[in-house]
mmCIF file of C-alpha atoms and ligand atoms in Angstrom:
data_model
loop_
_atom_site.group_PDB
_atom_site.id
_atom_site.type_symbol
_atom_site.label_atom_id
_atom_site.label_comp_id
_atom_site.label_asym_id
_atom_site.label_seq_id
_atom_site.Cartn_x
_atom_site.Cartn_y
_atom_site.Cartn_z
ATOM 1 C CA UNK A 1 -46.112 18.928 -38.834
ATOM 2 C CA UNK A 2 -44.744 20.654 -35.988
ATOM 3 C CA UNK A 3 -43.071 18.913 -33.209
ATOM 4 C CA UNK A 4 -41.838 20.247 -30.022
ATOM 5 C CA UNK A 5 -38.921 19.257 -27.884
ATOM 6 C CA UNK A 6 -39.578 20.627 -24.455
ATOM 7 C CA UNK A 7 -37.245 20.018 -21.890
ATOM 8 C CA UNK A 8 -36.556 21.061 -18.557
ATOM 9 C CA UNK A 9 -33.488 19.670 -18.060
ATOM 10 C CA UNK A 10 -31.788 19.991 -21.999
ATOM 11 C CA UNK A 11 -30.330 16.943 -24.184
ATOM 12 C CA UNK A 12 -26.565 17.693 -24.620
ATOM 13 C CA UNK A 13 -26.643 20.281 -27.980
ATOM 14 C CA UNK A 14 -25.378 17.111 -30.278
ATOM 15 C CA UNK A 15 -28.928 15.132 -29.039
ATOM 16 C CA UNK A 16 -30.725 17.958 -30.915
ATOM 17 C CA UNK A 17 -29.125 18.411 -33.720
ATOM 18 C CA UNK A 18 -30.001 14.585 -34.438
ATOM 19 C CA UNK A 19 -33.205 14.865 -33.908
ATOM 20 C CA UNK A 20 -33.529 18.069 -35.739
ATOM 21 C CA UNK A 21 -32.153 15.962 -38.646
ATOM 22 C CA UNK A 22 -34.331 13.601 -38.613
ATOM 23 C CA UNK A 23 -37.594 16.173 -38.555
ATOM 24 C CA UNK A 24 -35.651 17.977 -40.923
ATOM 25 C CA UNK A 25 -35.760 15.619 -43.761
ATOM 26 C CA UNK A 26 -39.353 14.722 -42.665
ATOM 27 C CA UNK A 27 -40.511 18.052 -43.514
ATOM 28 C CA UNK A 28 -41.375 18.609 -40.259
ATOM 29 C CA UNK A 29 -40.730 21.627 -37.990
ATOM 30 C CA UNK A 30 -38.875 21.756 -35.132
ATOM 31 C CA UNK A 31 -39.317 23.834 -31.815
ATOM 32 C CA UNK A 32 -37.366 23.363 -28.635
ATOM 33 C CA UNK A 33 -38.166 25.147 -25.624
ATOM 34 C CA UNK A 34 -35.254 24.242 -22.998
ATOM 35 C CA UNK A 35 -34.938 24.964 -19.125
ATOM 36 C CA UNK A 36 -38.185 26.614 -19.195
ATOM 37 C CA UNK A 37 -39.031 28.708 -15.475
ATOM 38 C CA UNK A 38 -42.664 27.869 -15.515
ATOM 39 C CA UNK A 39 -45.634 25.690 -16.415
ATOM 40 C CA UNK A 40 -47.086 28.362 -18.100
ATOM 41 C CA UNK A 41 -43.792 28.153 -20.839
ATOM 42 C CA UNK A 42 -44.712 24.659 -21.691
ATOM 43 C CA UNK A 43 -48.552 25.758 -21.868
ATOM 44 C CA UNK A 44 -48.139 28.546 -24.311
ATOM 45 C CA UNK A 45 -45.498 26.432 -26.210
ATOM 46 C CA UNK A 46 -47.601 23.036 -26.778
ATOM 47 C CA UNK A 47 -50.598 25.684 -28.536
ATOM 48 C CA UNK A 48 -49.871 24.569 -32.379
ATOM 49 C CA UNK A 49 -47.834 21.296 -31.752
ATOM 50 C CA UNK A 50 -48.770 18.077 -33.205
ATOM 51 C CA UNK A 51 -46.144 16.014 -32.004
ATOM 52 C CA UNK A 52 -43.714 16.520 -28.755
ATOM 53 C CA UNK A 53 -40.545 14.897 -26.924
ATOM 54 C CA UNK A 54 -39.966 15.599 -23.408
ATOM 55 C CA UNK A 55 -37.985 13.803 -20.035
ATOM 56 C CA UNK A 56 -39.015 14.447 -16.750
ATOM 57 C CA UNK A 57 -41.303 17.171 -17.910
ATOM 58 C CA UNK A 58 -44.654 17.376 -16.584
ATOM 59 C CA UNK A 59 -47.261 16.547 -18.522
ATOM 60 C CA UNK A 60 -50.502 16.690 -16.550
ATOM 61 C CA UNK A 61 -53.916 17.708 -17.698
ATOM 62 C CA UNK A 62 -53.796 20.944 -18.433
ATOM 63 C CA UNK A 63 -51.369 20.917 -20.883
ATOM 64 C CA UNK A 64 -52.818 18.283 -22.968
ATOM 65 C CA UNK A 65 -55.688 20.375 -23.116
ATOM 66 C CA UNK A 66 -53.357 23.384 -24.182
ATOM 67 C CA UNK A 67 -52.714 21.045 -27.001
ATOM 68 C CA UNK A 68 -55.212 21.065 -29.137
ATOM 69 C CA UNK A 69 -53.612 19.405 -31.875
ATOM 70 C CA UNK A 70 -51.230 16.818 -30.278
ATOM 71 C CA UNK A 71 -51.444 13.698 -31.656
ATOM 72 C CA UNK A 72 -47.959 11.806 -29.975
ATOM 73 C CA UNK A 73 -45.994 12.424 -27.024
ATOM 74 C CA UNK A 74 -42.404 10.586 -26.438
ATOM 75 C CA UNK A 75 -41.034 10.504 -23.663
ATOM 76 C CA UNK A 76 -37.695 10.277 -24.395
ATOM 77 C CA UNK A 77 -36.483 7.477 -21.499
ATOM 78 C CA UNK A 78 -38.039 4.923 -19.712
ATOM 79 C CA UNK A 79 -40.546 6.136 -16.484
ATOM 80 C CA UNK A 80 -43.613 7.715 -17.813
ATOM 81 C CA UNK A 81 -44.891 8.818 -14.166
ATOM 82 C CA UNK A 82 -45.005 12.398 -15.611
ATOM 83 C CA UNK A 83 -47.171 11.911 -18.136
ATOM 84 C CA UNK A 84 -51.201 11.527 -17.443
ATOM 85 C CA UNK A 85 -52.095 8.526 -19.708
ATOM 86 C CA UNK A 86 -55.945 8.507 -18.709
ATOM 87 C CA UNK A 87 -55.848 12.165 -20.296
ATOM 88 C CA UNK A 88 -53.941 11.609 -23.058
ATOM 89 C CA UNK A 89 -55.920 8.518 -24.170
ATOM 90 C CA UNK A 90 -59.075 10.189 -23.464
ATOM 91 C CA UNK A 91 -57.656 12.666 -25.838
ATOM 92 C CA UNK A 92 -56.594 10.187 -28.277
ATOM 93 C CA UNK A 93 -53.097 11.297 -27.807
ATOM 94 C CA UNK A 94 -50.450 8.295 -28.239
ATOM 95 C CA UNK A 95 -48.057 7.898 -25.349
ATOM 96 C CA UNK A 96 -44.720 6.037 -26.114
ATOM 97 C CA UNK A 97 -41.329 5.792 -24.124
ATOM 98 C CA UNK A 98 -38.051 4.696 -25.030
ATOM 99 C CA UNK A 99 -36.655 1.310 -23.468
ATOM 100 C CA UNK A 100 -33.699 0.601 -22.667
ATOM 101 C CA UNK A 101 -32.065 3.403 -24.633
ATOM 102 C CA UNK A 102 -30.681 5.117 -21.890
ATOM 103 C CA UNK A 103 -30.438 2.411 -19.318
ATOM 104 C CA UNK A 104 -26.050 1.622 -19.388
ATOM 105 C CA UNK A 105 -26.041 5.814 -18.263
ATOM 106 C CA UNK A 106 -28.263 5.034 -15.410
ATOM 107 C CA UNK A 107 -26.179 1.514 -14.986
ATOM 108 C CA UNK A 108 -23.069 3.503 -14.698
ATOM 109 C CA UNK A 109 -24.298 6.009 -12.146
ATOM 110 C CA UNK A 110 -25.728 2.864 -10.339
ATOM 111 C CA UNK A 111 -22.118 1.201 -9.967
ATOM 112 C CA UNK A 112 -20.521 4.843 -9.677
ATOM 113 C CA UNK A 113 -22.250 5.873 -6.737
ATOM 114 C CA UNK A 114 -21.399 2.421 -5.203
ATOM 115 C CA UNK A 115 -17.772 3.087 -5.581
ATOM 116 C CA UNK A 116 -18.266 6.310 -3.919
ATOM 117 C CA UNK A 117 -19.920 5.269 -0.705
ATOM 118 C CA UNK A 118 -18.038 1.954 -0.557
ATOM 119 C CA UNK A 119 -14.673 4.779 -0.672
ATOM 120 C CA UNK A 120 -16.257 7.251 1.970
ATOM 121 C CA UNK A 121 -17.339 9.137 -0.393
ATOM 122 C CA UNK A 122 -13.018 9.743 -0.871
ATOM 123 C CA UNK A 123 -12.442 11.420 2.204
ATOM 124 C CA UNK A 124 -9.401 9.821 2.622
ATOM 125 C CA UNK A 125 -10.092 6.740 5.145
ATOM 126 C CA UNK A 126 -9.779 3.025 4.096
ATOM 127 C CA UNK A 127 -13.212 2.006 2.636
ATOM 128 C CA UNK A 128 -14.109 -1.520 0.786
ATOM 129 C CA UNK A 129 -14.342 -2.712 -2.389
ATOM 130 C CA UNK A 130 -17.254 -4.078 -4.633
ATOM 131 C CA UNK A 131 -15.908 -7.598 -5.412
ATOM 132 C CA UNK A 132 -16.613 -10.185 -3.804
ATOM 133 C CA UNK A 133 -19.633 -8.520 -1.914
ATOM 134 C CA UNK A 134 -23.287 -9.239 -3.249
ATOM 135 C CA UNK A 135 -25.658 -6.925 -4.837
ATOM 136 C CA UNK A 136 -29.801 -7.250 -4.937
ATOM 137 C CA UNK A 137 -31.426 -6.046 -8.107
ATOM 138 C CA UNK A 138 -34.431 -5.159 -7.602
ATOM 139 C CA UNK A 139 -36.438 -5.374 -10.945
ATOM 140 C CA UNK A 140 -34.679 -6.955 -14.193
ATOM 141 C CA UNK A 141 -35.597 -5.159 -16.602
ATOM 142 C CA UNK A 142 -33.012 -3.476 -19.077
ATOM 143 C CA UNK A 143 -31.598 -0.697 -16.371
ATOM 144 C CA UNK A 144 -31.352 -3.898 -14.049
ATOM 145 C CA UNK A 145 -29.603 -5.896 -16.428
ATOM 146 C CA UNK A 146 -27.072 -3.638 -17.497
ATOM 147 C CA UNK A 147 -26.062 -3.206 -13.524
ATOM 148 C CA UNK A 148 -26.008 -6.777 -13.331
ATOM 149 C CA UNK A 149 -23.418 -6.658 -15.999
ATOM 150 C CA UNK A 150 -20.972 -4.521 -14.692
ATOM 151 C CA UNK A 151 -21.660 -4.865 -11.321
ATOM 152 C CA UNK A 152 -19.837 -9.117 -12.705
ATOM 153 C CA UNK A 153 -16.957 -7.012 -13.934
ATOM 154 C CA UNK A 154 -16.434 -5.856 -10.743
ATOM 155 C CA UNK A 155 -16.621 -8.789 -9.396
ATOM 156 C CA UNK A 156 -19.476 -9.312 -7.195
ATOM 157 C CA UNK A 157 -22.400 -11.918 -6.872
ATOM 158 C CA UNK A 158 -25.739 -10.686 -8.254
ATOM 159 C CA UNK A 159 -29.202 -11.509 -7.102
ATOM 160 C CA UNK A 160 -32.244 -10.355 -8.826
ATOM 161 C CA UNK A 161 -35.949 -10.430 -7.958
ATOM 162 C CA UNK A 162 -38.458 -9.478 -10.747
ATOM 163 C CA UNK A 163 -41.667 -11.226 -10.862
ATOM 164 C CA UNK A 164 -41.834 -10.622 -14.605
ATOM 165 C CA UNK A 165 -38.713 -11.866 -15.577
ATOM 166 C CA UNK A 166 -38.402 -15.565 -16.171
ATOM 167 C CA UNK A 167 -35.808 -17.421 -13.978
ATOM 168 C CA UNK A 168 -34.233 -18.793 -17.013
ATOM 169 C CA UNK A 169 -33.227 -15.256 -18.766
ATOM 170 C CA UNK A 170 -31.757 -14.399 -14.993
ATOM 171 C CA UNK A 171 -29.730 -17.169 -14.866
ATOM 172 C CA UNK A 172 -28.169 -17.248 -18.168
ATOM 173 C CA UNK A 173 -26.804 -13.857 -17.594
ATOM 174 C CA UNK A 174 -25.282 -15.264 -14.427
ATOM 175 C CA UNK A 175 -27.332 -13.732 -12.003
ATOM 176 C CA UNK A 176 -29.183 -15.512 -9.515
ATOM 177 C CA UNK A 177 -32.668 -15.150 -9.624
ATOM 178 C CA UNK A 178 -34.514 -15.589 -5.991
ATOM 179 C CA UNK A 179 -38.190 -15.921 -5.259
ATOM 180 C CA UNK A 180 -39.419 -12.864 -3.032
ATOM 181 C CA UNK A 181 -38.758 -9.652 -2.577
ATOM 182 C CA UNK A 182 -37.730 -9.930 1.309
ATOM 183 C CA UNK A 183 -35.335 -13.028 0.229
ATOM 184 C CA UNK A 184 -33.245 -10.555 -2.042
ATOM 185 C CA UNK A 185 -33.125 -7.948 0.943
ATOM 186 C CA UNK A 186 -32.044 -10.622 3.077
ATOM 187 C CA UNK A 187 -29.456 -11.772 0.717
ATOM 188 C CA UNK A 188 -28.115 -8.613 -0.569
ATOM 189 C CA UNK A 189 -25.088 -6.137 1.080
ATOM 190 C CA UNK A 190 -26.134 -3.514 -1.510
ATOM 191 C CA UNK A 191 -29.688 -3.596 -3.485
ATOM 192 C CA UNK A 192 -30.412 -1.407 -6.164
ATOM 193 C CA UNK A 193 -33.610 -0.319 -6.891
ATOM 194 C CA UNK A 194 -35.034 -0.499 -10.512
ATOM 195 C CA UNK A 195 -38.500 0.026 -10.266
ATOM 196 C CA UNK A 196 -41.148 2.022 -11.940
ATOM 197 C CA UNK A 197 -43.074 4.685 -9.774
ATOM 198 C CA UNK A 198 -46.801 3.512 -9.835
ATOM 199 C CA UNK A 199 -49.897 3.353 -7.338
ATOM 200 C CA UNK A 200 -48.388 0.081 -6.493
ATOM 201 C CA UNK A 201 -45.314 0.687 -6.186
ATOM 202 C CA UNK A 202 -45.078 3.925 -4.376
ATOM 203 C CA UNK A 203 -43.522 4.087 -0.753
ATOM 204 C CA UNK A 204 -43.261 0.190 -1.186
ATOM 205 C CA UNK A 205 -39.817 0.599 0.123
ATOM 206 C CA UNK A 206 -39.966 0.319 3.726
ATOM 207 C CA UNK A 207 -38.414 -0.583 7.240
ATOM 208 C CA UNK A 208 -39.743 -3.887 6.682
ATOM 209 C CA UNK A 209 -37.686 -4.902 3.571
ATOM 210 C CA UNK A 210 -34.852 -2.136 4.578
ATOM 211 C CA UNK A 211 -34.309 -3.809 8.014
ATOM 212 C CA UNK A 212 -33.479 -7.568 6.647
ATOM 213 C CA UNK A 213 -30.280 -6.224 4.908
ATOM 214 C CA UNK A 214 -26.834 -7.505 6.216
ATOM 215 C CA UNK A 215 -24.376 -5.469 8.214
ATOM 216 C CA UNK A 216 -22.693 -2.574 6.245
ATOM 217 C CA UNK A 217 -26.111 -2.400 4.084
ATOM 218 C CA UNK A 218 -25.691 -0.164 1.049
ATOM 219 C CA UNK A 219 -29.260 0.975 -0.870
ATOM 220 C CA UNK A 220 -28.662 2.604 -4.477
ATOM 221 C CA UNK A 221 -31.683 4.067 -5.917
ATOM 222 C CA UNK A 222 -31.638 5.321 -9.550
ATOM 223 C CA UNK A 223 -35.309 4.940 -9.887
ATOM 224 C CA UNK A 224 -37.201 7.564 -8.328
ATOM 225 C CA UNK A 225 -37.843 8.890 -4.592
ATOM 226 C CA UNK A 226 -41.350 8.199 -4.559
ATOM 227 C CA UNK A 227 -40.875 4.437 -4.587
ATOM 228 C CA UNK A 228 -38.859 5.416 -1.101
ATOM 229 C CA UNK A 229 -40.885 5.521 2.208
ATOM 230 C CA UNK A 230 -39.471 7.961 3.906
ATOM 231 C CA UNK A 231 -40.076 8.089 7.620
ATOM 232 C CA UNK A 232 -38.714 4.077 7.394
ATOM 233 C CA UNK A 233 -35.788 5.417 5.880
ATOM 234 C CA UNK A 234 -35.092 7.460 8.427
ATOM 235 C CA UNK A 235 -36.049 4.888 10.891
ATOM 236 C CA UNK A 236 -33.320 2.836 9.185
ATOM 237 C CA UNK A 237 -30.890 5.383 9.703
ATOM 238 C CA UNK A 238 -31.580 5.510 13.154
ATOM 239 C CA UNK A 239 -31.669 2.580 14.115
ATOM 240 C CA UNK A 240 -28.685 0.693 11.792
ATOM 241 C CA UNK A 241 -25.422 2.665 11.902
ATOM 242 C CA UNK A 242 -23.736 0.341 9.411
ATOM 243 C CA UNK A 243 -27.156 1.420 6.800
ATOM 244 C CA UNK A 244 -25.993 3.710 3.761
ATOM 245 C CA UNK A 245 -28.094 5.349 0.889
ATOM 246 C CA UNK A 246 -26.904 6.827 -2.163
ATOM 247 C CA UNK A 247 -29.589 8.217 -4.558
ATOM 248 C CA UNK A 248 -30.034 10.166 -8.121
ATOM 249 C CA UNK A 249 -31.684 12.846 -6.717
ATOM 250 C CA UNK A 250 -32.363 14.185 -3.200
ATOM 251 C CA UNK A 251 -35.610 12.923 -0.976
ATOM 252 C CA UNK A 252 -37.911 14.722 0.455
ATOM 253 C CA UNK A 253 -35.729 14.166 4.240
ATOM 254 C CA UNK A 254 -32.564 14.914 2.540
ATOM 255 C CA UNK A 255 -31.859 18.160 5.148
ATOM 256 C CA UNK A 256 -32.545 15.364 8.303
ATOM 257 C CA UNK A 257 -30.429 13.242 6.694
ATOM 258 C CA UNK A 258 -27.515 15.659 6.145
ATOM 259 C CA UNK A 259 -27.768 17.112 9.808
ATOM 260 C CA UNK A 260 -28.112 14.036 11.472
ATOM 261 C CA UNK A 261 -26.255 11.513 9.192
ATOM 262 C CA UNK A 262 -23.153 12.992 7.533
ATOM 263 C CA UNK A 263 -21.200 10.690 5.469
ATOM 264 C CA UNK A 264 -23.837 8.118 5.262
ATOM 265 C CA UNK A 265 -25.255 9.362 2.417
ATOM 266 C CA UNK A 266 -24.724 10.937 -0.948
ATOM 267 C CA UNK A 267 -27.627 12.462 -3.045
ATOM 268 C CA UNK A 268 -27.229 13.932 -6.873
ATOM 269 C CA UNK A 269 -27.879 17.830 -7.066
ATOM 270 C CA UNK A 270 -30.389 16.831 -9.860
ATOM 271 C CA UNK A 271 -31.586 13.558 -11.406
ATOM 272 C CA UNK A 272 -28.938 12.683 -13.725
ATOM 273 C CA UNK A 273 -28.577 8.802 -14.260
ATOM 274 C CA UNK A 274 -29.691 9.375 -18.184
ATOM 275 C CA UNK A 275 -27.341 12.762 -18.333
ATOM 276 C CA UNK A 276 -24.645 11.224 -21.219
ATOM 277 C CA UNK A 277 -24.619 12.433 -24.231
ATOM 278 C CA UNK A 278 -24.453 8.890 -25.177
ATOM 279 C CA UNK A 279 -28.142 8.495 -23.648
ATOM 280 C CA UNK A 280 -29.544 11.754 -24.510
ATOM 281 C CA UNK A 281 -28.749 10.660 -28.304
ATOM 282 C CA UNK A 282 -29.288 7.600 -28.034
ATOM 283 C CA UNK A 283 -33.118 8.295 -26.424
ATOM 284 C CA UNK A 284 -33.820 12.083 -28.148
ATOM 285 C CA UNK A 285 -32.996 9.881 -31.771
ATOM 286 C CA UNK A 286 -35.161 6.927 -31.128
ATOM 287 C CA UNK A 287 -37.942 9.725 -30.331
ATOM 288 C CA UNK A 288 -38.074 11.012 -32.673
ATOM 289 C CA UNK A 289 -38.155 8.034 -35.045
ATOM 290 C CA UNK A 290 -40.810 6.612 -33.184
ATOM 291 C CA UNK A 291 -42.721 10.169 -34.148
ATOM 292 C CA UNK A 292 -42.186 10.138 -37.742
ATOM 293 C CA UNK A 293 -42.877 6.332 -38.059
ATOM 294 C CA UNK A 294 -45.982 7.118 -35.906
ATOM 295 C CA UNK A 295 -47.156 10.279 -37.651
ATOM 296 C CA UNK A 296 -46.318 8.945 -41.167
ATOM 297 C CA UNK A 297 -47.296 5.052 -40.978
ATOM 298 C CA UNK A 298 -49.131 4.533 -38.021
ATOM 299 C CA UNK A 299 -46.663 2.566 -36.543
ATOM 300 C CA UNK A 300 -48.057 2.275 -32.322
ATOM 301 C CA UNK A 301 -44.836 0.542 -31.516
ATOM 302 C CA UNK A 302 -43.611 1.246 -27.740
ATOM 303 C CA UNK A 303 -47.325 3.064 -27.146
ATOM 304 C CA UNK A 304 -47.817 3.066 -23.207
ATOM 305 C CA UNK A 305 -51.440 4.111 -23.086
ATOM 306 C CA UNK A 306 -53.173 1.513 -25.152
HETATM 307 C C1 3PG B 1 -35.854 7.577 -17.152
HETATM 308 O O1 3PG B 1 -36.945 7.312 -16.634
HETATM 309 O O2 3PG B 1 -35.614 7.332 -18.342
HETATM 310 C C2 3PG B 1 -34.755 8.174 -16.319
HETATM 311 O O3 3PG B 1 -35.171 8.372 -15.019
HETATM 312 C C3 3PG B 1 -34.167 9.433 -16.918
HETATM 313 O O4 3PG B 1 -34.958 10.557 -16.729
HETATM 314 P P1 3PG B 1 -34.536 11.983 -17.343
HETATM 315 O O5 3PG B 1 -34.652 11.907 -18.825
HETATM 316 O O6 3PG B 1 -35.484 12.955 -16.753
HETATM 317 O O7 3PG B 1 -33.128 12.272 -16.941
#
């Protein structure tokens, strides 16, 4: 078997050497094709592959048709957006992620960036402090819960609203769970946004939830820019001059932003929430387990496409 690790943005080196391990004593081969410049890399690379692991990395339609003899693709990480599932299903190609394995990276950048705007982004000037203030979590799932976590040890009051969730798990991690989305804008000084990117989901953040936040409104999104509507965002920032957004990767405005906002705002060069070695093991390993106990026992465990 011949599995690929194709990645745009690369694990840390000690991610692939534990994967490699674990193919290794598989009897599988390993190929990784890293930072790649074009589409047309990934196209010639998939040609002979039977199994892959990839992040962010596109994987539309026409290179699961370059891959003739795919069988399993793991995304190593949580948001499958990138990857075409009606393709790859048509194609009888299994489609698995990794939960929760790097969600306390994403977490981390989550409470980091907080720190960072709450401290003007440490220019110097007298900022604020997390505790005591409250923070909306929008979607509970295992990102979500590890903010809620440390966002207690820094002491402040955590909402959550996730429709999916049940009350009961919310509230005996000490977060309080509240029943619509606008109640947990209302509510919250800072929300941060953990939802997927979907057809439902995309642009759902708008002026109307945006504009029921509290003076000195802070939103943290380490999900992804789609979810953001951007034209209310900017609406936002013209209209509230307490309203702050930090983000894990730039939006499509960002250059509006910067001109006409400074210090309001502070954007990540490149999406890097799940950019720990920590993570990058911790996701790259469980991928490649998955694959083997996919490939060798049929195990469908953590499929997305079913
Ligand atoms: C995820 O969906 O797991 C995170 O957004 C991390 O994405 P990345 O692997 O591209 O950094």
């Amino acid at each position: 078997m011949k599995i690929l690790i194709a990645t745009v943005k690369p694990f840390a080196p000690v991610a692939v050497e534990q994967i490699r391990d674990i193919f290794n004593e598989a009897g599988y081969e390993t190929e990784v094709l890293e930072k790649y410049a074009s589409q047309d890399d990934l196209l010639h690379a998939v040609k002979e592959v039977d199994g892959m692991i990839v992040r962010s990395d596109k994987i539309d339609r026409q290179v699961l048709e370059a891959a003739g003899h795919l069988k399993i693709v793991v995304r190593a990480g949580a948001g499958y957006d990138n990857i075409d599932l009606e393709t790859a299903s048509a194609r009888d190609v299994v489609v698995m992620n990794t939960p929760g394995q790097n969600s306390n990276a994403v977490a981390e950048l989550a409470l980091g960036m907080m720190v960072y705007m709450a401290r003007n982004l440490f220019n110097g000037k007298p900022g604020t402090e997390l505790k005591g203030k409250t923070l909306g979590i929008h979607a509970y799932g295992h990102v979500g819960r590890e903010v809620a976590r440390i966002a207690k040890g820094f002491g402040m009051e955590t909402l959550a609203y996730d429709p999916f969730i049940s009350k009961t798990d919310i509230i005996n991690d000490g977060t309080i769970p509240v029943d619509n989305v606008e109640e947990l804008y209302e509510k919250s000084r800072y929300v941060s946004l953990h939802i997927p990117a979907n057809e439902k989901t995309v642009q759902s953040i708008n002026y109307d939830l945006l504009k029921r936040m509290p003076e000195e409104a802070t939103l943290v999104n380490t999900a992804r820019k789609e979810i953001i509507h951007e034209d209310d965002l900017l609406r936002m920032f013209r209209e509230r001059e307490d309203f702050r957004y930090v983000s894990d990767i730039a939006p499509g405005c960002a250059e509006t932003i910067a001109s006409e906002f400074p210090g309001r705002f502070f954007f990540t060069p490149k999406k890097m929430g799940a950019q720990t070695a920590e993570a990058n093991i911790n996701a790259g390993v469980a991928a490649a387990r998955q694959i083997v106990a996919f490939l060798e026992r049929g195990d469908r465990k953590f499929q997305v496409n079913k």
